[in-house]
Amino acid sequence: MSEKVKINKVETPIDQRETFVSLSKNFSDGTLSVAEKLRVLYALQQTDTEIDRIVSLRGALPQEVEAIEQELASLKSKIAANKELISGFEATIEKNKNDIGDLDNDIARYHEQLGKVTNSREFDSINKELENLGLLREIAQKHINEARMSISEKKDAIEAINDRITIREEDLAAKKSELDNIVESTAKDEAALEAKRKSYTEKLDERTLSAYNRIRASVHNHLAVVPVYENSCGGCFNAITPQKLVDIASGDKLVICEHCGRILVNPLADAE
Ligand SMILES: [Zn+2]
């Protein structure tokens, strides 16, 4: 009989707002020693800084490309809206042309009757009818003329929008090729850095990574792990207490800047 050992893995949900301070209690847990973990974190930070530098070479180009693409989409939907209006006006023209055809038939019939009238009362009544039909015909013709004018206006508008589209498509192609060139020229370096980044993140537990990512995202210089700079924090430049300086120098203690929450490391600490 084999005895099966059931292991209940208890997982604490990762608090997205977690900082290094809240991690410090359990920092040495896991497979890495504190010294190793600090080295991996610092290496990760340096890799991310290099990736940031590559991404910054693209400047505002990605946003510019996106803005032009949005403008083009909006211009194209304006054209579609104008085309829909035009087909509405064309339907109006068609309907009024049919009405005029019917009216012309009626008018011809009344003219025929007019030749056969026998008294003045009938004559007046037919003339009155012809007058009304003539009026209706004028109104229908007016609708046709108005619709034709509207169509011509909409066609002008479409032409102007198309001119704008041509210009913006050229802008887009230029910006895209500029961006592609930059991306292409740095693609190899970036891929290598991403691979390095992956190897570091795989060594770290999720809680530490989450804290690292959170701090990096919340500070303007995107530095979550910093070296000491002239006895001050390399992230916020506030002074570090002498005891903490000693701890940082040892390379095997987690030291967090009390001012900004960043991890302070000694890049020169001996590798084990
Ligand atoms: Zn600081």
mmCIF file of C-alpha atoms and ligand atoms in Angstrom:
data_model
loop_
_atom_site.group_PDB
_atom_site.id
_atom_site.type_symbol
_atom_site.label_atom_id
_atom_site.label_comp_id
_atom_site.label_asym_id
_atom_site.label_seq_id
_atom_site.Cartn_x
_atom_site.Cartn_y
_atom_site.Cartn_z
ATOM 1 C CA MET A 1 0.000 0.000 0.000
ATOM 2 C CA SER A 2 1.421 3.259 -1.015
ATOM 3 C CA GLU A 3 0.700 6.287 0.987
ATOM 4 C CA LYS A 4 0.012 9.408 -0.948
ATOM 5 C CA VAL A 5 1.049 12.639 0.567
ATOM 6 C CA LYS A 6 -1.285 15.408 -0.285
ATOM 7 C CA ILE A 7 0.306 18.792 -0.422
ATOM 8 C CA ASN A 8 -1.886 21.791 -0.016
ATOM 9 C CA LYS A 9 -0.150 24.663 -1.665
ATOM 10 C CA VAL A 10 -1.184 27.893 -0.072
ATOM 11 C CA GLU A 11 -0.786 30.838 -2.360
ATOM 12 C CA THR A 12 -1.048 34.359 -1.146
ATOM 13 C CA PRO A 13 -2.564 36.622 -3.771
ATOM 14 C CA ILE A 14 -0.146 39.197 -5.046
ATOM 15 C CA ASP A 15 -1.060 42.661 -4.008
ATOM 16 C CA GLN A 16 -0.611 44.819 -7.071
ATOM 17 C CA ARG A 17 0.315 47.727 -4.857
ATOM 18 C CA GLU A 18 3.038 45.727 -3.183
ATOM 19 C CA THR A 19 6.289 47.528 -2.575
ATOM 20 C CA PHE A 20 9.691 46.322 -1.542
ATOM 21 C CA VAL A 21 8.961 47.445 2.011
ATOM 22 C CA SER A 22 6.093 44.989 2.320
ATOM 23 C CA LEU A 23 8.318 42.307 0.800
ATOM 24 C CA SER A 24 11.257 42.798 3.110
ATOM 25 C CA LYS A 25 9.999 40.359 5.744
ATOM 26 C CA ASN A 26 10.047 37.398 3.362
ATOM 27 C CA PHE A 27 12.729 38.618 1.011
ATOM 28 C CA SER A 28 15.171 35.824 1.832
ATOM 29 C CA ASP A 29 12.540 33.117 1.306
ATOM 30 C CA GLY A 30 12.735 31.094 -1.862
ATOM 31 C CA THR A 31 15.617 29.526 -3.674
ATOM 32 C CA LEU A 32 17.896 32.532 -3.980
ATOM 33 C CA SER A 33 20.001 33.965 -1.190
ATOM 34 C CA VAL A 34 19.494 37.643 -0.434
ATOM 35 C CA ALA A 35 22.810 38.479 -2.098
ATOM 36 C CA GLU A 36 21.883 36.534 -5.240
ATOM 37 C CA LYS A 37 18.445 38.026 -5.355
ATOM 38 C CA LEU A 38 19.861 41.537 -5.088
ATOM 39 C CA ARG A 39 22.312 40.819 -7.887
ATOM 40 C CA VAL A 40 19.546 39.458 -10.129
ATOM 41 C CA LEU A 41 17.359 42.471 -9.360
ATOM 42 C CA TYR A 42 20.149 44.885 -10.170
ATOM 43 C CA ALA A 43 20.987 43.018 -13.389
ATOM 44 C CA LEU A 44 17.296 43.111 -14.319
ATOM 45 C CA GLN A 45 17.192 46.835 -13.635
ATOM 46 C CA GLN A 46 20.242 47.470 -15.816
ATOM 47 C CA THR A 47 18.746 45.390 -18.619
ATOM 48 C CA ASP A 48 15.447 47.238 -18.385
ATOM 49 C CA THR A 49 17.269 50.567 -18.434
ATOM 50 C CA GLU A 50 18.962 49.534 -21.692
ATOM 51 C CA ILE A 51 15.619 48.432 -23.151
ATOM 52 C CA ASP A 52 14.127 51.782 -22.086
ATOM 53 C CA ARG A 53 16.957 53.573 -23.879
ATOM 54 C CA ILE A 54 16.261 51.634 -27.089
ATOM 55 C CA VAL A 55 12.532 52.316 -26.848
ATOM 56 C CA SER A 56 13.223 56.016 -26.230
ATOM 57 C CA LEU A 57 15.091 56.189 -29.567
ATOM 58 C CA ARG A 58 11.698 55.795 -31.212
ATOM 59 C CA GLY A 59 10.670 59.054 -29.552
ATOM 60 C CA ALA A 60 7.117 60.083 -30.275
ATOM 61 C CA LEU A 61 7.007 58.111 -33.544
ATOM 62 C CA PRO A 62 4.787 55.267 -32.278
ATOM 63 C CA GLN A 63 2.241 57.796 -30.951
ATOM 64 C CA GLU A 64 2.476 59.858 -34.142
ATOM 65 C CA VAL A 65 1.838 56.782 -36.281
ATOM 66 C CA GLU A 66 -1.152 55.914 -34.133
ATOM 67 C CA ALA A 67 -2.541 59.461 -34.331
ATOM 68 C CA ILE A 68 -2.306 59.496 -38.136
ATOM 69 C CA GLU A 69 -3.942 56.079 -38.343
ATOM 70 C CA GLN A 70 -6.813 57.350 -36.209
ATOM 71 C CA GLU A 71 -7.164 60.481 -38.331
ATOM 72 C CA LEU A 72 -7.253 58.379 -41.504
ATOM 73 C CA ALA A 73 -9.930 56.130 -40.049
ATOM 74 C CA SER A 74 -12.028 59.171 -39.141
ATOM 75 C CA LEU A 75 -11.553 60.719 -42.620
ATOM 76 C CA LYS A 76 -12.597 57.467 -44.253
ATOM 77 C CA SER A 77 -15.717 57.244 -42.132
ATOM 78 C CA LYS A 78 -16.555 60.837 -43.148
ATOM 79 C CA ILE A 79 -16.311 59.787 -46.787
ATOM 80 C CA ALA A 80 -18.595 56.840 -46.130
ATOM 81 C CA ALA A 81 -21.110 59.158 -44.415
ATOM 82 C CA ASN A 82 -21.028 61.573 -47.373
ATOM 83 C CA LYS A 83 -21.506 58.720 -49.836
ATOM 84 C CA GLU A 84 -24.530 57.604 -47.885
ATOM 85 C CA LEU A 85 -25.966 61.129 -48.049
ATOM 86 C CA ILE A 86 -25.329 61.187 -51.802
ATOM 87 C CA SER A 87 -27.239 57.969 -52.339
ATOM 88 C CA GLY A 88 -30.090 59.490 -50.306
ATOM 89 C CA PHE A 89 -30.123 62.522 -52.622
ATOM 90 C CA GLU A 90 -29.981 60.236 -55.656
ATOM 91 C CA ALA A 91 -33.045 58.413 -54.371
ATOM 92 C CA THR A 92 -34.787 61.790 -53.966
ATOM 93 C CA ILE A 93 -33.937 62.687 -57.577
ATOM 94 C CA GLU A 94 -35.169 59.323 -58.816
ATOM 95 C CA LYS A 95 -38.455 59.635 -56.928
ATOM 96 C CA ASN A 96 -39.110 63.174 -58.153
ATOM 97 C CA LYS A 97 -38.258 62.199 -61.737
ATOM 98 C CA ASN A 98 -40.894 59.470 -61.514
ATOM 99 C CA ASP A 99 -43.357 61.974 -60.063
ATOM 100 C CA ILE A 100 -42.661 64.356 -62.942
ATOM 101 C CA GLY A 101 -43.245 61.516 -65.415
ATOM 102 C CA ASP A 102 -46.625 60.822 -63.815
ATOM 103 C CA LEU A 103 -47.468 64.531 -63.737
ATOM 104 C CA ASP A 104 -46.519 64.895 -67.419
ATOM 105 C CA ASN A 105 -48.883 62.043 -68.297
ATOM 106 C CA ASP A 106 -51.677 63.741 -66.356
ATOM 107 C CA ILE A 107 -50.905 67.095 -67.942
ATOM 108 C CA ALA A 108 -50.978 65.553 -71.447
ATOM 109 C CA ARG A 109 -54.299 63.903 -70.672
ATOM 110 C CA TYR A 110 -55.850 67.183 -69.465
ATOM 111 C CA HIS A 111 -54.559 68.992 -72.545
ATOM 112 C CA GLU A 112 -56.274 66.379 -74.670
ATOM 113 C CA GLN A 113 -59.520 66.914 -72.719
ATOM 114 C CA LEU A 114 -59.127 70.651 -73.121
ATOM 115 C CA GLY A 115 -59.549 70.228 -76.898
ATOM 116 C CA LYS A 116 -62.868 68.483 -76.391
ATOM 117 C CA VAL A 117 -64.533 70.776 -73.828
ATOM 118 C CA THR A 118 -68.026 71.967 -74.576
ATOM 119 C CA ASN A 119 -68.568 74.637 -71.933
ATOM 120 C CA SER A 120 -66.590 77.303 -70.098
ATOM 121 C CA ARG A 121 -67.135 75.730 -66.659
ATOM 122 C CA GLU A 122 -65.370 72.545 -67.792
ATOM 123 C CA PHE A 123 -62.681 74.647 -69.460
ATOM 124 C CA ASP A 124 -62.015 76.561 -66.209
ATOM 125 C CA SER A 125 -61.961 73.390 -64.140
ATOM 126 C CA ILE A 126 -59.420 71.688 -66.436
ATOM 127 C CA ASN A 127 -57.264 74.796 -66.541
ATOM 128 C CA LYS A 128 -57.344 74.932 -62.744
ATOM 129 C CA GLU A 129 -56.228 71.286 -62.648
ATOM 130 C CA LEU A 130 -53.442 71.980 -65.150
ATOM 131 C CA GLU A 131 -52.289 74.901 -63.030
ATOM 132 C CA ASN A 132 -52.077 72.659 -59.938
ATOM 133 C CA LEU A 133 -50.215 69.945 -61.832
ATOM 134 C CA GLY A 134 -47.809 72.544 -63.197
ATOM 135 C CA LEU A 135 -47.159 73.746 -59.667
ATOM 136 C CA LEU A 136 -46.500 70.202 -58.427
ATOM 137 C CA ARG A 137 -44.154 69.681 -61.359
ATOM 138 C CA GLU A 138 -42.232 72.837 -60.426
ATOM 139 C CA ILE A 139 -41.912 71.679 -56.826
ATOM 140 C CA ALA A 140 -40.637 68.255 -57.929
ATOM 141 C CA GLN A 141 -38.142 69.932 -60.253
ATOM 142 C CA LYS A 142 -37.036 72.179 -57.382
ATOM 143 C CA HIS A 143 -36.404 69.096 -55.212
ATOM 144 C CA ILE A 144 -34.338 67.579 -58.005
ATOM 145 C CA ASN A 145 -32.283 70.750 -58.402
ATOM 146 C CA GLU A 146 -31.682 71.000 -54.668
ATOM 147 C CA ALA A 147 -30.646 67.354 -54.446
ATOM 148 C CA ARG A 148 -28.270 67.826 -57.385
ATOM 149 C CA MET A 149 -26.693 70.808 -55.656
ATOM 150 C CA SER A 150 -26.316 68.836 -52.432
ATOM 151 C CA ILE A 151 -24.717 65.964 -54.335
ATOM 152 C CA SER A 152 -22.266 68.360 -55.919
ATOM 153 C CA GLU A 153 -21.425 69.814 -52.479
ATOM 154 C CA LYS A 154 -20.915 66.361 -50.993
ATOM 155 C CA LYS A 155 -18.738 65.344 -53.930
ATOM 156 C CA ASP A 156 -16.584 68.433 -53.370
ATOM 157 C CA ALA A 157 -16.345 67.523 -49.687
ATOM 158 C CA ILE A 158 -15.312 63.967 -50.563
ATOM 159 C CA GLU A 159 -12.691 65.297 -52.940
ATOM 160 C CA ALA A 160 -11.262 67.567 -50.225
ATOM 161 C CA ILE A 161 -11.220 64.685 -47.748
ATOM 162 C CA ASN A 162 -9.527 62.456 -50.317
ATOM 163 C CA ASP A 163 -6.839 65.099 -50.828
ATOM 164 C CA ARG A 164 -6.279 65.151 -47.074
ATOM 165 C CA ILE A 165 -6.158 61.340 -47.014
ATOM 166 C CA THR A 166 -3.512 61.319 -49.738
ATOM 167 C CA ILE A 167 -1.352 63.750 -47.757
ATOM 168 C CA ARG A 168 -1.793 61.908 -44.466
ATOM 169 C CA GLU A 169 -1.129 58.524 -46.065
ATOM 170 C CA GLU A 170 2.180 59.895 -47.313
ATOM 171 C CA ASP A 171 2.914 61.198 -43.795
ATOM 172 C CA LEU A 172 2.018 57.806 -42.368
ATOM 173 C CA ALA A 173 4.265 55.945 -44.795
ATOM 174 C CA ALA A 174 7.167 58.283 -43.950
ATOM 175 C CA LYS A 175 6.698 57.974 -40.183
ATOM 176 C CA LYS A 176 6.260 54.219 -40.429
ATOM 177 C CA SER A 177 9.410 53.719 -42.445
ATOM 178 C CA GLU A 178 11.318 55.989 -40.047
ATOM 179 C CA LEU A 179 10.031 53.931 -37.133
ATOM 180 C CA ASP A 180 10.685 50.630 -38.924
ATOM 181 C CA ASN A 181 14.276 51.683 -39.581
ATOM 182 C CA ILE A 182 14.841 52.478 -35.921
ATOM 183 C CA VAL A 183 13.145 49.293 -34.758
ATOM 184 C CA GLU A 184 15.088 47.255 -37.305
ATOM 185 C CA SER A 185 18.435 48.787 -36.384
ATOM 186 C CA THR A 186 17.864 47.965 -32.713
ATOM 187 C CA ALA A 187 15.926 44.716 -33.144
ATOM 188 C CA LYS A 188 18.921 42.466 -32.527
ATOM 189 C CA ASP A 189 20.016 44.324 -29.399
ATOM 190 C CA GLU A 190 16.473 44.468 -28.130
ATOM 191 C CA ALA A 191 15.915 40.745 -28.661
ATOM 192 C CA ALA A 192 19.139 39.966 -26.810
ATOM 193 C CA LEU A 193 18.114 42.250 -23.943
ATOM 194 C CA GLU A 194 14.645 40.722 -23.809
ATOM 195 C CA ALA A 195 16.222 37.266 -23.572
ATOM 196 C CA LYS A 196 18.454 38.483 -20.752
ATOM 197 C CA ARG A 197 15.465 40.050 -19.065
ATOM 198 C CA LYS A 198 13.564 36.766 -19.300
ATOM 199 C CA SER A 199 16.424 34.828 -17.720
ATOM 200 C CA TYR A 200 16.449 37.250 -14.771
ATOM 201 C CA THR A 201 12.703 37.393 -14.262
ATOM 202 C CA GLU A 202 12.572 33.589 -14.272
ATOM 203 C CA LYS A 203 14.880 33.572 -11.269
ATOM 204 C CA LEU A 204 12.680 35.924 -9.270
ATOM 205 C CA ASP A 205 9.475 35.084 -7.459
ATOM 206 C CA GLU A 206 6.267 36.759 -8.527
ATOM 207 C CA ARG A 207 5.948 38.948 -5.454
ATOM 208 C CA THR A 208 9.380 40.471 -5.907
ATOM 209 C CA LEU A 209 8.774 40.972 -9.624
ATOM 210 C CA SER A 210 5.431 42.576 -8.963
ATOM 211 C CA ALA A 211 7.004 45.026 -6.510
ATOM 212 C CA TYR A 212 9.824 45.717 -8.951
ATOM 213 C CA ASN A 213 7.440 46.393 -11.846
ATOM 214 C CA ARG A 214 5.198 48.544 -9.706
ATOM 215 C CA ILE A 215 7.969 50.809 -8.475
ATOM 216 C CA ARG A 216 9.504 51.045 -11.935
ATOM 217 C CA ALA A 217 6.162 52.090 -13.379
ATOM 218 C CA SER A 218 5.521 54.678 -10.678
ATOM 219 C CA VAL A 219 8.801 56.598 -10.800
ATOM 220 C CA HIS A 220 9.762 58.965 -13.578
ATOM 221 C CA ASN A 221 13.243 57.519 -14.148
ATOM 222 C CA HIS A 222 11.933 53.915 -14.115
ATOM 223 C CA LEU A 223 14.575 52.867 -11.612
ATOM 224 C CA ALA A 224 13.443 50.466 -8.891
ATOM 225 C CA VAL A 225 16.892 49.166 -7.955
ATOM 226 C CA VAL A 226 19.637 51.753 -7.572
ATOM 227 C CA PRO A 227 23.228 51.969 -6.387
ATOM 228 C CA VAL A 228 24.396 54.394 -3.734
ATOM 229 C CA TYR A 229 25.508 57.723 -5.129
ATOM 230 C CA GLU A 230 27.786 59.770 -2.849
ATOM 231 C CA ASN A 231 26.205 58.327 0.309
ATOM 232 C CA SER A 232 22.763 59.109 -1.086
ATOM 233 C CA CYS A 233 20.058 57.042 -2.738
ATOM 234 C CA GLY A 234 20.789 56.802 -6.468
ATOM 235 C CA GLY A 235 17.067 57.098 -7.156
ATOM 236 C CA CYS A 236 15.868 60.024 -5.051
ATOM 237 C CA PHE A 237 19.237 61.426 -3.870
ATOM 238 C CA ASN A 238 18.222 61.595 -0.223
ATOM 239 C CA ALA A 239 20.971 60.848 2.294
ATOM 240 C CA ILE A 240 21.380 57.278 3.546
ATOM 241 C CA THR A 241 22.112 56.568 7.215
ATOM 242 C CA PRO A 242 25.607 55.209 8.036
ATOM 243 C CA GLN A 243 24.186 51.886 9.289
ATOM 244 C CA LYS A 244 22.320 51.393 6.029
ATOM 245 C CA LEU A 245 25.463 52.245 4.064
ATOM 246 C CA VAL A 246 27.240 49.420 5.879
ATOM 247 C CA ASP A 247 24.360 47.035 5.155
ATOM 248 C CA ILE A 248 24.333 47.999 1.489
ATOM 249 C CA ALA A 249 28.099 47.569 1.220
ATOM 250 C CA SER A 250 27.811 44.027 2.588
ATOM 251 C CA GLY A 251 25.739 43.100 -0.444
ATOM 252 C CA ASP A 252 23.712 40.503 1.421
ATOM 253 C CA LYS A 253 21.070 42.618 3.095
ATOM 254 C CA LEU A 254 17.907 44.012 1.600
ATOM 255 C CA VAL A 255 18.056 47.772 2.107
ATOM 256 C CA ILE A 256 15.179 49.942 1.045
ATOM 257 C CA CYS A 257 15.413 53.694 0.693
ATOM 258 C CA GLU A 258 13.124 55.089 3.364
ATOM 259 C CA HIS A 259 12.358 58.105 1.182
ATOM 260 C CA CYS A 260 11.413 56.523 -2.138
ATOM 261 C CA GLY A 261 11.015 52.788 -1.468
ATOM 262 C CA ARG A 262 13.648 51.751 -4.008
ATOM 263 C CA ILE A 263 16.059 48.901 -3.333
ATOM 264 C CA LEU A 264 19.606 50.100 -2.710
ATOM 265 C CA VAL A 265 22.409 47.851 -3.911
ATOM 266 C CA ASN A 266 26.162 47.724 -3.975
ATOM 267 C CA PRO A 267 27.103 46.857 -7.563
ATOM 268 C CA LEU A 268 30.646 46.050 -6.423
ATOM 269 C CA ALA A 269 29.618 43.502 -3.774
ATOM 270 C CA ASP A 270 31.591 40.269 -4.248
ATOM 271 C CA ALA A 271 29.884 37.529 -6.135
ATOM 272 C CA GLU A 272 29.601 34.409 -4.043
HETATM 273 ZN ZN ZN B 1 15.488 56.941 -2.491
#
